[in-house]
Short mmCIF file of C-alpha atoms and ligand atoms in Angstrom, two decimals:
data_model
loop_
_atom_site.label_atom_id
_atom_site.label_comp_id
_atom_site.label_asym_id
_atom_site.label_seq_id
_atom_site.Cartn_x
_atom_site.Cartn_y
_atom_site.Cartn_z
CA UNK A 8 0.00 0.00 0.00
CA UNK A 9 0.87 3.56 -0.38
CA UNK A 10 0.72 4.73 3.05
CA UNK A 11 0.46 8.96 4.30
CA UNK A 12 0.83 9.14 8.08
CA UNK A 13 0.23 12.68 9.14
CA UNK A 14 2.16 12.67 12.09
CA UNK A 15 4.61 9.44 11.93
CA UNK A 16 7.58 11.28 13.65
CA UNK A 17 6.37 10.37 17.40
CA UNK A 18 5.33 6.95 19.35
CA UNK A 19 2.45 5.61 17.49
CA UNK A 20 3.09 7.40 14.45
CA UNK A 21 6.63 6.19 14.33
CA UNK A 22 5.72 2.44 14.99
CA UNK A 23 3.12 2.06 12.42
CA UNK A 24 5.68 4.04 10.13
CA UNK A 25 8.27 1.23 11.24
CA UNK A 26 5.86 -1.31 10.83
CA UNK A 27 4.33 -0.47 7.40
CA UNK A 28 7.49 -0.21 5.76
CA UNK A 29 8.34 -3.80 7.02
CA UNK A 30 5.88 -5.13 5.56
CA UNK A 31 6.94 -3.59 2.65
CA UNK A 32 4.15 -0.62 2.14
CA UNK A 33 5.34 2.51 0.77
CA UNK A 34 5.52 5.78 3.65
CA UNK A 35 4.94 9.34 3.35
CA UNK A 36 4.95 11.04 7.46
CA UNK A 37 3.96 14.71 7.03
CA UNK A 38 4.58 17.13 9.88
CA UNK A 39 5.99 20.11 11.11
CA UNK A 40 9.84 18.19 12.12
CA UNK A 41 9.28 19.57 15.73
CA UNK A 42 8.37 16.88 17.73
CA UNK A 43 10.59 13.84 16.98
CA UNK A 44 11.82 12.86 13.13
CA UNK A 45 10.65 9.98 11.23
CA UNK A 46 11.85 6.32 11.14
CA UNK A 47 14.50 5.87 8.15
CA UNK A 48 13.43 4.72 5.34
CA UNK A 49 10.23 7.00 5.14
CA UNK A 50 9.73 9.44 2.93
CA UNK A 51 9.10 12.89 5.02
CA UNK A 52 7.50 16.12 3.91
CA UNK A 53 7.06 19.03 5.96
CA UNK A 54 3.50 20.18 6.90
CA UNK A 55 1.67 23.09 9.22
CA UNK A 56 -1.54 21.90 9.17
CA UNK A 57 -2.66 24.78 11.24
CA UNK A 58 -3.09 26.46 7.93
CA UNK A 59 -5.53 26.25 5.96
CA UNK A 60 -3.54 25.42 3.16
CA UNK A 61 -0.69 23.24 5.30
CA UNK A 62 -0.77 19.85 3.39
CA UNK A 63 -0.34 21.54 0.11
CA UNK A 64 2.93 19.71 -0.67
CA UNK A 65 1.09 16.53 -0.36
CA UNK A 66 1.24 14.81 -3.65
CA UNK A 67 -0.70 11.78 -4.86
CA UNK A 68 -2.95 9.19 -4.18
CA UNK A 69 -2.88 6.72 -0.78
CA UNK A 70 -4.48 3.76 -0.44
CA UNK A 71 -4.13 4.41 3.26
CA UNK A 72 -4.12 7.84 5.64
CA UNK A 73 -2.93 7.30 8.89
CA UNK A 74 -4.14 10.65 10.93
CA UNK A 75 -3.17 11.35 15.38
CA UNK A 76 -4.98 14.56 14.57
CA UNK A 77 -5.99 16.17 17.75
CA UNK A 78 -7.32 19.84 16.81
CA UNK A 79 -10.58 19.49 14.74
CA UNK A 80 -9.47 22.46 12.17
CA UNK A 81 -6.38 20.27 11.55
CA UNK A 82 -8.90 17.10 10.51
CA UNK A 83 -11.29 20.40 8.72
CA UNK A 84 -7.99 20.93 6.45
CA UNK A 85 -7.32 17.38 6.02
CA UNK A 86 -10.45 16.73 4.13
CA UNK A 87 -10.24 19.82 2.16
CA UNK A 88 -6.50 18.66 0.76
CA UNK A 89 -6.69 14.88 0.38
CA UNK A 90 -10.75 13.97 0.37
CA UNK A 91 -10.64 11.97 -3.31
CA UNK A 92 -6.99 10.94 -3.12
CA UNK A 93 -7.29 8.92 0.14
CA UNK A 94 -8.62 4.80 -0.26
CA UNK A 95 -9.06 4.40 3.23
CA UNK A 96 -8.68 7.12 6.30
CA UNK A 97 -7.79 6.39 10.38
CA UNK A 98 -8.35 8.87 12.76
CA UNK A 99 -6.44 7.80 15.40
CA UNK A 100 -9.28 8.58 18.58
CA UNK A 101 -9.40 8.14 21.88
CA UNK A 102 -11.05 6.73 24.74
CA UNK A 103 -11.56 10.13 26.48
CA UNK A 104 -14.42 11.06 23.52
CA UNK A 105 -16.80 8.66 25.89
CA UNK A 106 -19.36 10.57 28.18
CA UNK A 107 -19.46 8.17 30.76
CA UNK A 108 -16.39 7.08 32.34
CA UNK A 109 -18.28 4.77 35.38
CA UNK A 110 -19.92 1.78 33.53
CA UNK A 111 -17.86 -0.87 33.14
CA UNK A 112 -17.37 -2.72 29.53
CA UNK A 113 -19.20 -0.78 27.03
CA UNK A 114 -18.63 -1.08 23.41
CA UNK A 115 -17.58 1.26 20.90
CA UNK A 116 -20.83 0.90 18.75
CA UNK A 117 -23.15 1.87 21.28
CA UNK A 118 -21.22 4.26 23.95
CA UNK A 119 -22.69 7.51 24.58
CA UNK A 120 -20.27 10.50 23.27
CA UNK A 121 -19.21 13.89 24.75
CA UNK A 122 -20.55 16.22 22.93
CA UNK A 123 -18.16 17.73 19.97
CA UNK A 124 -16.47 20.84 20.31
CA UNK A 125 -15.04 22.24 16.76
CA UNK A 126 -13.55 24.70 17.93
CA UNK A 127 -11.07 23.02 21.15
CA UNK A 128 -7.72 23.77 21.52
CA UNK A 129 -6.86 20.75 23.54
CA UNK A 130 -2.91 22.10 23.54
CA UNK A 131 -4.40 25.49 25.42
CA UNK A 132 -7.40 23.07 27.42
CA UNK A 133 -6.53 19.79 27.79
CA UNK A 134 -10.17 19.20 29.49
CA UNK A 135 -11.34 19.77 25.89
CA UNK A 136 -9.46 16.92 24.91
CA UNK A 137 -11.98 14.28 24.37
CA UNK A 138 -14.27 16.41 22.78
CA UNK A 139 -11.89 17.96 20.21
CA UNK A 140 -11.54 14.37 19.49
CA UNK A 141 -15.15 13.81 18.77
CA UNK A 142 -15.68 16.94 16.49
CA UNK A 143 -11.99 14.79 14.80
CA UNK A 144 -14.32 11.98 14.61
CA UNK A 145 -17.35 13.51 12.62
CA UNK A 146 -15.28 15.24 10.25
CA UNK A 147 -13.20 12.60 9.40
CA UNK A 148 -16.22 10.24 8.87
CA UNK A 149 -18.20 13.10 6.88
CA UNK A 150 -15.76 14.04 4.53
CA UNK A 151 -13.64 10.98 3.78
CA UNK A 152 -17.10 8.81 3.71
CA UNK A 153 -17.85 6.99 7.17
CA UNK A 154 -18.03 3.40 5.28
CA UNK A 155 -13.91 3.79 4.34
CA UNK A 156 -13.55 5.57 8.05
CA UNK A 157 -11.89 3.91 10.55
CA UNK A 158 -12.34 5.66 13.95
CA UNK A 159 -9.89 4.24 15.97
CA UNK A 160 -11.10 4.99 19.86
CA UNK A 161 -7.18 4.72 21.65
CA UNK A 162 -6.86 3.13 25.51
CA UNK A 163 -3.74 3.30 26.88
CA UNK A 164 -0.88 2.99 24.60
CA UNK A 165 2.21 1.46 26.25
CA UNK A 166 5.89 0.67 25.42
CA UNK A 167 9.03 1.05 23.75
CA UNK A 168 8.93 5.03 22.94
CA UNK A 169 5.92 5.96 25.04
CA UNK A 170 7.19 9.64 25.78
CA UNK A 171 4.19 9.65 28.86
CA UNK A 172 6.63 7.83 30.81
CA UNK A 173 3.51 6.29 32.71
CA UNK A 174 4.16 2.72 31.78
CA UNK A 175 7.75 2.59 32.06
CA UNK A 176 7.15 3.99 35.65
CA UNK A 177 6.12 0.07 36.70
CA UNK A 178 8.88 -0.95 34.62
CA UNK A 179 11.66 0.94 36.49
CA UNK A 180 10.18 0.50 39.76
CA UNK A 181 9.99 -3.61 39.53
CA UNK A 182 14.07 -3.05 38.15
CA UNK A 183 14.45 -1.14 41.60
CA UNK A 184 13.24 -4.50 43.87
CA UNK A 185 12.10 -4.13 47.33
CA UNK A 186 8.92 -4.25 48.53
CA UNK A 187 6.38 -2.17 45.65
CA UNK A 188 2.98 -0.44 46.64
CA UNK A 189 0.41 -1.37 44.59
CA UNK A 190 -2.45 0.55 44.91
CA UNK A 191 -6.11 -0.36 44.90
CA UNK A 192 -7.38 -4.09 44.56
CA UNK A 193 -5.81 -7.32 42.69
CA UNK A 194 -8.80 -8.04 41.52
CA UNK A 195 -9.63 -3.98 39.81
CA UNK A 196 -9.71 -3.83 35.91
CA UNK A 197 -6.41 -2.37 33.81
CA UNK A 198 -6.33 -2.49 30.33
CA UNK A 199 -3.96 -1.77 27.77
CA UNK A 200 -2.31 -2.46 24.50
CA UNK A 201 0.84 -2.70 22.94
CA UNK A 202 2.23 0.26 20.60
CA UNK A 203 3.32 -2.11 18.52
CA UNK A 204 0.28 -4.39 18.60
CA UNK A 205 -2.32 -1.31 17.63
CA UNK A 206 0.18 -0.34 14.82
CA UNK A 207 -0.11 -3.50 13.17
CA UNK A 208 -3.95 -4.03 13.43
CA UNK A 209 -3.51 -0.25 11.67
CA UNK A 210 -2.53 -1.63 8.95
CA UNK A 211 -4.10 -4.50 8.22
CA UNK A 212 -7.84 -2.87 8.76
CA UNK A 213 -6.37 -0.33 6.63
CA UNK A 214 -5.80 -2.93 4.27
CA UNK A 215 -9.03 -4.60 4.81
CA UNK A 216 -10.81 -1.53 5.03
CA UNK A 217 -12.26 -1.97 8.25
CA UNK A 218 -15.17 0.98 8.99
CA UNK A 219 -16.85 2.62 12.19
CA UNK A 220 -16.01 3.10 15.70
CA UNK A 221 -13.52 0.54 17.29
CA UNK A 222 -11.84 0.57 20.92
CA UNK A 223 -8.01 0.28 20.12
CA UNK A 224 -7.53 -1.67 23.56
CA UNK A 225 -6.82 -5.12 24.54
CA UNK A 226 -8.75 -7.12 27.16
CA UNK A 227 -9.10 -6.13 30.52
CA UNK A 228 -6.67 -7.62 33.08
CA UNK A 229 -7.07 -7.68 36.58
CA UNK A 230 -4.22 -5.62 38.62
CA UNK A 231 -3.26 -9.00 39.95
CA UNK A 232 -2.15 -10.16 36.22
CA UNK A 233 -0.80 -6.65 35.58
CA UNK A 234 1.72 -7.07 38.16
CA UNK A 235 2.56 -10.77 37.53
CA UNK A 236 3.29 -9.33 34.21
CA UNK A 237 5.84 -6.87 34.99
CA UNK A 238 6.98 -9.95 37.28
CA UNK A 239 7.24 -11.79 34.81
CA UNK A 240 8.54 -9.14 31.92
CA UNK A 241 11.20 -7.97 34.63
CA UNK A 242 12.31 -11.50 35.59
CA UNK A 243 11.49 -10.14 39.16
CA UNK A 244 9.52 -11.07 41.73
CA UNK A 245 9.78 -7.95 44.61
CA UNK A 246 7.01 -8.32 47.41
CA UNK A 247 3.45 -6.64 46.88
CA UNK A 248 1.56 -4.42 49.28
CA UNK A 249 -1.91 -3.69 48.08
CA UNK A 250 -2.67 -0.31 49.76
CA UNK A 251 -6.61 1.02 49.29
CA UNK A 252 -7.60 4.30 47.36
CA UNK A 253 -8.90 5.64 50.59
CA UNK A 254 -5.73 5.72 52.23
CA UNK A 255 -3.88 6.83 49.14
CA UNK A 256 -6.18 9.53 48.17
CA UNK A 257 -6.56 11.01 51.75
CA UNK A 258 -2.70 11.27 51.44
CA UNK A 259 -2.62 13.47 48.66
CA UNK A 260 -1.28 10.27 46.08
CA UNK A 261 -2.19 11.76 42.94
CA UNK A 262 -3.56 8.85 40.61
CA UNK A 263 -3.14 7.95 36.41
CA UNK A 264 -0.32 10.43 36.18
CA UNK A 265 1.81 13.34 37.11
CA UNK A 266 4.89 14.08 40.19
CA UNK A 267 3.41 12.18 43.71
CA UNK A 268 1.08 9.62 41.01
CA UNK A 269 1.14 5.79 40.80
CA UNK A 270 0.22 5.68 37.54
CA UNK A 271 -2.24 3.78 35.48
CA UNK A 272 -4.07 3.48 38.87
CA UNK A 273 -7.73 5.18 38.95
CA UNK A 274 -10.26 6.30 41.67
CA UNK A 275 -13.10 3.92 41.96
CA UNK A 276 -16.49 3.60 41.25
CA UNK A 277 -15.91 6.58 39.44
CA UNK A 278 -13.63 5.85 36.86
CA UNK A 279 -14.73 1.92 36.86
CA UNK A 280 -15.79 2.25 33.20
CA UNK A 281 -12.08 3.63 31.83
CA UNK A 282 -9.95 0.44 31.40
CA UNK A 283 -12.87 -2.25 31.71
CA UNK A 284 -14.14 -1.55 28.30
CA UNK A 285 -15.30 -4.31 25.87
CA UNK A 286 -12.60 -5.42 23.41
CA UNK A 287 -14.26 -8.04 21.73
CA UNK A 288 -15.70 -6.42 18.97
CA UNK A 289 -11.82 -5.10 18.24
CA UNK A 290 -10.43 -8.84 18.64
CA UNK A 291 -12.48 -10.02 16.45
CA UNK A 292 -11.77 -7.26 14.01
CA UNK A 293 -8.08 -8.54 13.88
CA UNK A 294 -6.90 -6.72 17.07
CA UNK A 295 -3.65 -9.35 18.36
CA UNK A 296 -2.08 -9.01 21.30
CA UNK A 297 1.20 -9.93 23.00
CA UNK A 298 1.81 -11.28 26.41
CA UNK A 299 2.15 -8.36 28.79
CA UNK A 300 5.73 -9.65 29.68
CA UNK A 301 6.89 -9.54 26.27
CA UNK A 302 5.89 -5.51 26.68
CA UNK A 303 7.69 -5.35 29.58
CA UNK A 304 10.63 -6.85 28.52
CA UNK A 305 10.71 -4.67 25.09
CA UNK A 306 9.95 -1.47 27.44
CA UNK A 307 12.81 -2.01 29.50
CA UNK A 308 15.32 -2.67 26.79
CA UNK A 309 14.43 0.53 25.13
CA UNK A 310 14.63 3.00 28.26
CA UNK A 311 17.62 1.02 29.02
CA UNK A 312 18.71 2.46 25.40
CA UNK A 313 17.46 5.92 26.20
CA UNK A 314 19.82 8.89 26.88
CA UNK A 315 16.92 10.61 29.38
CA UNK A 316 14.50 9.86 31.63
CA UNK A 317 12.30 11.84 33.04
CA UNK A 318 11.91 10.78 36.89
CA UNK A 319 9.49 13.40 38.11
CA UNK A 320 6.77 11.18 37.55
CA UNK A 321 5.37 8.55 39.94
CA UNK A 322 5.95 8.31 43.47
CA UNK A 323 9.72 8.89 44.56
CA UNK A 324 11.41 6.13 46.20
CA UNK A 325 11.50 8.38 49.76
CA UNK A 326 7.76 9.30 49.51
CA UNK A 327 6.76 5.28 48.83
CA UNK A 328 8.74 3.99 51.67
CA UNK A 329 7.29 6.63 53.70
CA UNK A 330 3.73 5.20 52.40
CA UNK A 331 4.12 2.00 53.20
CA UNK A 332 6.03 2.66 56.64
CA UNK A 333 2.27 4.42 57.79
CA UNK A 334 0.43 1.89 56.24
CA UNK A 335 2.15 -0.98 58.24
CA UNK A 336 1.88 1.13 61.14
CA UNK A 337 -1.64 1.78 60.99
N1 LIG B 9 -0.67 7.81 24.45
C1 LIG B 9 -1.82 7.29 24.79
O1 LIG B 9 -1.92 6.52 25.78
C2 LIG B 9 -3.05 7.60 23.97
C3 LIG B 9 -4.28 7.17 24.44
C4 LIG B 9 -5.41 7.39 23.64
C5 LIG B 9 -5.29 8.01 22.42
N2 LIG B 9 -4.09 8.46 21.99
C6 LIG B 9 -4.00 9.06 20.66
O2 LIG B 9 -3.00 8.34 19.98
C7 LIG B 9 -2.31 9.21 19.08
C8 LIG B 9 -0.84 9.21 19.46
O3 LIG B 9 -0.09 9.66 18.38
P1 LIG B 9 1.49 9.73 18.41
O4 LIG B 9 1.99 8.76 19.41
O5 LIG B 9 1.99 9.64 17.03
O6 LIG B 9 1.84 11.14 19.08
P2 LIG B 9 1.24 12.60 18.89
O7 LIG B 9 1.83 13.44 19.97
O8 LIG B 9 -0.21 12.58 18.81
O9 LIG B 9 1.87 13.08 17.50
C9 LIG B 9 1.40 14.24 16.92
C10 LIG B 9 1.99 14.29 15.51
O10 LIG B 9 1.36 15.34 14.80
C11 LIG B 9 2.36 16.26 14.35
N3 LIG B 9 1.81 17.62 14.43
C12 LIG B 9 1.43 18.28 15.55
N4 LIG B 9 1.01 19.52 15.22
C13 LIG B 9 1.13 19.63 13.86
C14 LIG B 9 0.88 20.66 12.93
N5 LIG B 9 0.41 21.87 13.31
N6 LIG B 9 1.11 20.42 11.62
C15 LIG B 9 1.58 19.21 11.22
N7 LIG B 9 1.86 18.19 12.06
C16 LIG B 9 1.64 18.41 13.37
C17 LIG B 9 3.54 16.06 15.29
O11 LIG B 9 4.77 16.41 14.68
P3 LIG B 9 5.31 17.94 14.73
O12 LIG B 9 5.05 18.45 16.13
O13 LIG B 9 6.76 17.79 14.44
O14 LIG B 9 4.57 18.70 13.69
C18 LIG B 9 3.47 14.55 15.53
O15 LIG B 9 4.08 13.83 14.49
C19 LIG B 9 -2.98 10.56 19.19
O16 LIG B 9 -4.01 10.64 18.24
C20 LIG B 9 -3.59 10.51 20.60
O17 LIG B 9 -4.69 11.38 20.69
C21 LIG B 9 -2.97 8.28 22.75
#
């Protein structure tokens, strides 16, 4: 296939890049050359699709667009430029574009949305995120032609690359040993899926022309697995203290993400519907995934790799041992 990936120089973009010229497709990435640079071997043209006119110096047909678009005017200009010369279109979506983050496992088809916005700025208002990301969706469905749409509804994307650092928190902090609080319940919902793993099923719904709303997400684990996992992934096995959201939260642990977080971890009932969604429909749509410890293992080789890490996020080693010193205490 001839393959256009606006965006293609960062994580997801870069691994279906990567992955598509494997398999021996042909790769345009178009963007601005600020945030990260393409894989080698793709072809790279340089885009600013805050203008109206941005994607002018994209030439040709594709039998496959490959669009992380978060700003609806940048999805707006999209159509305007390539509507006609693109076979079959991904918007690369998200999760957050669902209005009810409580019930657990949902499906794409028949989730209720935020309302769009078409005029969010999620770089100025990250609340607006999800929403931007639904006025994404109903452009790119109304002007490339919602049976050749692929609306690709992004959980959590993890490993080698991720520059969230969320994932690779665990991932450092099983390396470190000793004993690890794990927050919440072993038995609480996680889900997740594999950089590498969405890339691929990219490219072959692309191929099949897969249409419609799909959650890009594998199954739901338990926290239990998730952490025999990174066990497992780690060759590891440091001892677990499961420490409840009450005690965390009244303690000022920040949770999902940020300095003082234990990331990927979630407030319950209220976020119960977040990583518990229902990935069937998207496994049976081609969707593979690899053993958690294989991510783990990959993750760690490539931070191991890395000349910077950012260690601000998650709990620091000081403020966890101070954690689980009151908890024991208690
Ligand atoms: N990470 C997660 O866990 C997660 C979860 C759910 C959904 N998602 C979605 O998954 C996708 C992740 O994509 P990604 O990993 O490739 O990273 P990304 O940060 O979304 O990449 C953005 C790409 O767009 C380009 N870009 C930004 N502004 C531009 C402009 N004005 N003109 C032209 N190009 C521009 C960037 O390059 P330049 O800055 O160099 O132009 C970059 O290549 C996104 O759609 C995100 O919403 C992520």
């Amino acid at each position: 296939m001839r393959i256009l990936i606006l965006g293609g120089t960062v994580f997801l973009g870069r691994a279906v890049a990567r992955q598509a010229l494997a398999a021996g497709h042909e790769v345009l990435c178009a963007a601005r050359g600020e945030s990260g640079a393409p894989v080698g071997g793709a072809r790279f043209v340089r885009v600013d699709r805050d203008e109206p006119d941005g994607l002018s110096a994209v030439e040709g047909e594709f039998d496959a667009v490959v669009d992380v678009a978060r700003h609806p005017h940048h999805v707006r200009h999209a159509v305007t430029a390539l509507a006609g010369r693109a076979g079959h279109y991904t918007l690369v979506s998200t999760g957050s574009v669902y209005a009810d983050v409580a019930t657990p496992h949902q499906t794409a088809a028949t989730a209720p949305l935020l309302p769009p916005d078409h005029d969010a700025d999620p770089a100025a208002d990250p609340e607006s995120y999800g929403r931007a990301k639904v006025a994404c969706e109903r452009l790119a469905a109304g002007g490339f032609g919602a049976g050749r749409t692929l609306l690709l509804r992004a959980g959590l994307i993890v490993g080698p690359e991720d520059p969230t650092g969320r994932f690779d928190y665990w991932v450092r902090r099983y390396e470190r040993g000793g004993e690890v609080l794990a927050p919440g319940g072993p038995d609480e919902s996680v889900q997740l899926v594999d950089v590498r793993d969405l890339a691929d099923w990219i490219l072959t719904a692309a191929g099949r022309g897969l249409a419609g709303p799909f959650d890009g997400v594998g199954a739901p684990m338990t926290r239990a697995e998730f952490h025999a996992g990174l066990a497992a992934g780690t060759g590891t096995a440091p001892p677990l203290t499961w420490v409840t959201q009450e005690f965390l939260l009244e303690r000022g642990v920040v949770p999902w993400a940020g300095p003082r977080s234990l990331p990927l971890w979630l407030p319950l009932p209220r976020y119960a519907g977040f990583m518990s969604r229902d990935a069937g429909p998207s496994l049976a749509a081609g969707l593979r995934i690899r053993p958690l410890a294989e991510t783990v293992r990959d993750t760690r080789n490539a931070f191991r790799d890395a000349t910077h890490i950012d260690e601000s996020l998650g709990l620091g080693i000081d403020e966890e041992t101070a954690l689980l010193r009151e908890w024991h205490a208690r």
